[in-house]
Amino acid sequence: MTTPTAPAEQLLLLGGDFARHNDYLSRLRLDSLSPASALTQQATSTQHLARSALDIIDGLNTQQMHHSPQIRTVYARVRRLAHLATDAADHLLDAEDILDDTYAGVPVKGDGPLLTYRQALQMANSRLVLVRKLTAPAPHDTLTAAELFVTEQRRQGDIPPRQPPAFSPAQHAALRAVARGEVTIADDKPYRRRDDRRITISTLRSLEARGLVARERCPLWLHDERVHLSTDGRRDLAATFGRPPAPARTATRPAPAPKATTSRSR
């Protein structure tokens, strides 16, 4: 039996898959020995993302819930992720066709002059840049859709009230940043793509000790590891959606004792 937050957890998993996809896409270079084969392999990975998004829609269809405007928005966001991944895969396959046709001596799209191989590489690279721009916001979009779904389900009373996991504000912020695909590690120091709030290595280690995040090798230049949510991390983060944030811890000192006054006696 699936949990009420299962679609949200699947969305967070899809966000992690998009982050992995984007990491490998950033390292894809068409000046390698077999650029067409690399594009084919990458397109297959991108098509898998589209199928995963469609599977989430199938999962949403099995949920017994009122299709409020918020739930319809979740559907629209997930469909957009599926279309985005499909379009990205088409651009990658188009880039592969350009290289294959040029190598075979066939004009691109069947008309016009025959391209040189350098011109073909430039055209294929332009498709690659477009794909990077298309898929870059996906991890953030999956987090937004997951949070909207759970918040609305909680409002409708479809999620039983339970005590949420205990997180410090720093831990909660770190989990959300990991879900957005923003956290990598270089030389055992966390790096966050957005510099509005720093994440410390001690915070990540505390989450690792609870089994909520895990490190994977990262193909990005100058980055050693990428931090991803674990299965428990996706479940516990989803359990915090739709709830007020935990209050920040403040160090307060006791008020000073009043000074004793002395009176003179005549």
Short mmCIF file of C-alpha atoms in Angstrom, two decimals, residues 2-156:
data_model
loop_
_atom_site.label_atom_id
_atom_site.label_comp_id
_atom_site.label_asym_id
_atom_site.label_seq_id
_atom_site.Cartn_x
_atom_site.Cartn_y
_atom_site.Cartn_z
CA THR A 2 1.41 3.35 -1.00
CA THR A 3 1.71 6.16 1.51
CA PRO A 4 -0.23 9.41 1.00
CA THR A 5 3.04 11.23 0.28
CA ALA A 6 4.30 8.65 -2.25
CA PRO A 7 3.85 10.97 -5.30
CA ALA A 8 5.84 13.68 -3.52
CA GLU A 9 8.64 11.25 -2.70
CA GLN A 10 8.68 10.09 -6.33
CA LEU A 11 8.94 13.71 -7.44
CA LEU A 12 11.92 14.23 -5.15
CA LEU A 13 13.51 11.10 -6.63
CA LEU A 14 12.90 12.49 -10.12
CA GLY A 15 14.58 15.74 -9.06
CA GLY A 16 17.67 13.78 -8.01
CA ASP A 17 17.68 11.98 -11.36
CA PHE A 18 17.48 15.32 -13.16
CA ALA A 19 20.44 16.57 -11.10
CA ARG A 20 22.49 13.50 -12.11
CA HIS A 21 21.43 13.99 -15.73
CA ASN A 22 22.47 17.64 -15.66
CA ASP A 23 25.85 16.79 -14.13
CA TYR A 24 26.69 14.35 -16.90
CA LEU A 25 25.27 16.67 -19.53
CA SER A 26 27.64 19.43 -18.42
CA ARG A 27 30.60 17.12 -19.10
CA LEU A 28 29.38 15.99 -22.51
CA ARG A 29 31.80 17.23 -25.16
CA LEU A 30 31.24 16.71 -28.87
CA ASP A 31 34.92 16.84 -29.75
CA SER A 32 35.39 13.31 -28.41
CA LEU A 33 36.08 10.23 -30.52
CA SER A 34 32.40 9.23 -30.94
CA PRO A 35 30.17 12.25 -30.26
CA ALA A 36 27.12 10.71 -31.96
CA SER A 37 27.24 7.67 -29.67
CA ALA A 38 27.56 9.93 -26.63
CA LEU A 39 24.49 11.89 -27.75
CA THR A 40 22.51 8.68 -28.25
CA GLN A 41 23.38 7.49 -24.75
CA GLN A 42 22.45 10.84 -23.24
CA ALA A 43 19.16 10.94 -25.16
CA THR A 44 18.25 7.51 -23.76
CA SER A 45 18.83 8.81 -20.23
CA THR A 46 16.71 11.88 -20.95
CA GLN A 47 13.86 9.76 -22.33
CA HIS A 48 13.93 7.78 -19.09
CA LEU A 49 13.27 11.02 -17.19
CA ALA A 50 10.20 11.65 -19.34
CA ARG A 51 8.87 8.14 -18.64
CA SER A 52 9.46 8.62 -14.91
CA ALA A 53 7.40 11.83 -14.97
CA LEU A 54 4.58 10.03 -16.78
CA ASP A 55 4.73 7.23 -14.18
CA ILE A 56 4.20 9.86 -11.48
CA ILE A 57 1.08 11.05 -13.30
CA ASP A 58 -0.17 7.45 -13.30
CA GLY A 59 0.49 7.36 -9.57
CA LEU A 60 -1.45 10.58 -9.06
CA ASN A 61 -4.39 9.05 -10.91
CA THR A 62 -4.58 6.26 -8.33
CA GLN A 63 -4.86 8.72 -5.43
CA GLN A 64 -8.34 9.27 -4.06
CA MET A 65 -8.38 13.03 -3.72
CA HIS A 66 -10.32 16.11 -4.68
CA HIS A 67 -8.82 17.70 -7.79
CA SER A 68 -8.61 21.22 -6.44
CA PRO A 69 -6.86 24.00 -8.38
CA GLN A 70 -3.68 23.20 -6.45
CA ILE A 71 -3.80 19.52 -7.42
CA ARG A 72 -4.46 20.45 -11.04
CA THR A 73 -1.40 22.69 -10.84
CA VAL A 74 0.65 19.70 -9.65
CA TYR A 75 -0.58 17.70 -12.66
CA ALA A 76 0.37 20.55 -14.98
CA ARG A 77 3.85 20.84 -13.47
CA VAL A 78 4.54 17.11 -13.79
CA ARG A 79 3.27 17.05 -17.39
CA ARG A 80 5.54 19.99 -18.14
CA LEU A 81 8.50 18.05 -16.75
CA ALA A 82 7.61 15.12 -19.03
CA HIS A 83 7.32 17.40 -22.07
CA LEU A 84 10.55 19.17 -21.12
CA ALA A 85 12.46 15.89 -20.95
CA THR A 86 10.93 14.71 -24.24
CA ASP A 87 11.89 17.95 -25.99
CA ALA A 88 15.40 17.72 -24.56
CA ALA A 89 15.78 14.15 -25.86
CA ASP A 90 14.56 15.26 -29.31
CA HIS A 91 17.18 18.01 -29.41
CA LEU A 92 19.90 15.50 -28.50
CA LEU A 93 18.76 13.11 -31.24
CA ASP A 94 18.62 16.03 -33.68
CA ALA A 95 22.23 16.85 -32.83
CA GLU A 96 23.15 13.22 -33.44
CA ASP A 97 21.43 13.29 -36.85
CA ILE A 98 23.37 16.42 -37.84
CA LEU A 99 26.68 14.72 -37.09
CA ASP A 100 25.70 11.43 -38.75
CA ASP A 101 24.43 13.16 -41.91
CA THR A 102 27.56 15.27 -42.21
CA TYR A 103 29.79 12.24 -41.71
CA ALA A 104 27.82 10.37 -44.41
CA GLY A 105 28.02 13.32 -46.82
CA VAL A 106 24.29 14.12 -46.69
CA PRO A 107 23.09 17.75 -46.47
CA VAL A 108 21.38 18.57 -43.20
CA LYS A 109 17.58 18.27 -43.48
CA GLY A 110 17.99 17.17 -47.08
CA ASP A 111 18.57 20.65 -48.53
CA GLY A 112 21.23 23.29 -48.66
CA PRO A 113 24.98 22.88 -49.04
CA LEU A 114 26.89 20.12 -47.31
CA LEU A 115 28.23 21.23 -43.94
CA THR A 116 31.83 20.88 -42.94
CA TYR A 117 32.37 18.75 -39.86
CA ARG A 118 33.30 21.86 -37.86
CA GLN A 119 30.03 23.52 -38.87
CA ALA A 120 28.13 20.37 -37.93
CA LEU A 121 29.78 20.35 -34.51
CA GLN A 122 28.77 23.97 -33.99
CA MET A 123 25.15 23.19 -34.86
CA ALA A 124 25.13 20.12 -32.63
CA ASN A 125 26.66 22.10 -29.77
CA SER A 126 23.91 24.70 -30.08
CA ARG A 127 21.36 21.90 -29.49
CA LEU A 128 23.38 20.76 -26.49
CA VAL A 129 23.37 24.25 -24.96
CA LEU A 130 19.60 24.39 -25.43
CA VAL A 131 19.15 21.06 -23.65
CA ARG A 132 21.23 22.27 -20.70
CA LYS A 133 19.01 25.32 -20.36
CA LEU A 134 15.84 23.22 -20.59
CA THR A 135 16.73 20.73 -17.88
CA ALA A 136 18.61 22.99 -15.43
CA PRO A 137 15.50 24.17 -13.46
CA ALA A 138 13.96 20.68 -13.20
CA PRO A 139 15.20 19.74 -9.68
CA HIS A 140 13.78 22.97 -8.29
CA ASP A 141 10.48 22.37 -10.12
CA THR A 142 10.13 18.86 -8.71
CA LEU A 143 10.57 20.18 -5.16
CA THR A 144 7.94 22.85 -5.78
CA ALA A 145 5.45 20.32 -7.16
CA ALA A 146 6.10 17.86 -4.32
CA GLU A 147 5.57 20.52 -1.66
CA LEU A 148 2.41 21.82 -3.32
CA PHE A 149 0.97 18.29 -3.48
CA VAL A 150 1.60 17.45 0.19
CA THR A 151 0.44 20.86 1.40
CA GLU A 152 -2.86 20.50 -0.45
CA GLN A 153 -3.32 16.89 0.67
CA ARG A 154 -2.72 17.99 4.24
CA ARG A 155 -5.29 20.78 3.85
CA GLN A 156 -7.83 18.31 2.51
#
